[in-house]
């Protein structure tokens, strides 16, 4: 499943082509993705200019001149492909494999960019958990986005704020960090990575890093920094994959992040001097990877 850094990489890949472009035509090749496409979907988009392409958590938000905003979610397997007369690329192709099979091309946007050649943006989604819907209000106020917590990017997420979010919570720390109403867009992979960087066990009660003690304050500060850092590093890695791609021959293929603990069960802990081994446990039905020796 694409996580926030991948969605941000997709946004950055699409932005130069989409922002300022006019939508000439939209072709919806089926009536539904995860949900039915909105009524008059293609007709409501045709002719409109795309003012900006934003992101909130894992949602892409397309702001349109004189019309509703379009909210897009990649679901489990969704991707966008940019096609011009002589090239095709798929921004944000990283941890999992994708198919470019035409059978799964569900929505095609034909664009007249502000500069450069005409382009087609193709939404491909083999498993069809992705969706597109209109927000008649500001996208942030749409019911799907309104209850989302703070973004894990940027300096707003600091120790005191994180401690405030977790104070009194008895849930395991990992579960609390996956709660989208607290921190939005943080997923299974980057929670495992952030907890390892901060040296905190995914099993400890979330509330234990909120409190007046010096130790709790240091834990909260360390974890907030670790969350921001793993997300920023992953976005940077995605960005470099985009740059490499543009210079390459058109086959981005399978981009593998380097993770410290995620998907590394049984491997030695990469923390210098630790000597422990990475363990996999299941929390709330999902795999957690951590080092029991240096995370407590
Ligand atoms: Zn370790």
mmCIF file of C-alpha atoms and ligand atoms in Angstrom, residues 196 261 268-278 290-295, ligand 1:
data_model
loop_
_atom_site.group_PDB
_atom_site.id
_atom_site.type_symbol
_atom_site.label_atom_id
_atom_site.label_comp_id
_atom_site.label_asym_id
_atom_site.label_seq_id
_atom_site.Cartn_x
_atom_site.Cartn_y
_atom_site.Cartn_z
ATOM 1 C CA UNK A 196 13.400 1.880 15.831
ATOM 2 C CA UNK A 261 13.735 -2.991 10.444
ATOM 3 C CA UNK A 268 20.907 -8.281 12.709
ATOM 4 C CA UNK A 269 19.800 -4.927 14.111
ATOM 5 C CA UNK A 270 21.609 -2.200 12.140
ATOM 6 C CA UNK A 271 22.176 -0.015 15.228
ATOM 7 C CA UNK A 272 25.926 0.098 15.903
ATOM 8 C CA UNK A 273 26.858 -1.937 18.979
ATOM 9 C CA UNK A 274 23.348 -3.381 19.517
ATOM 10 C CA UNK A 275 23.912 -6.988 18.450
ATOM 11 C CA UNK A 276 20.182 -7.809 18.600
ATOM 12 C CA UNK A 277 18.053 -9.387 15.894
ATOM 13 C CA UNK A 278 14.934 -7.951 14.274
ATOM 14 C CA UNK A 290 11.423 -4.078 15.891
ATOM 15 C CA UNK A 291 14.578 -4.896 17.832
ATOM 16 C CA UNK A 292 13.757 -6.159 21.354
ATOM 17 C CA UNK A 293 17.364 -5.497 22.410
ATOM 18 C CA UNK A 294 17.535 -1.730 21.817
ATOM 19 C CA UNK A 295 13.863 -0.700 21.720
HETATM 20 ZN ZN1 LIG B 1 18.865 -3.152 18.167
#
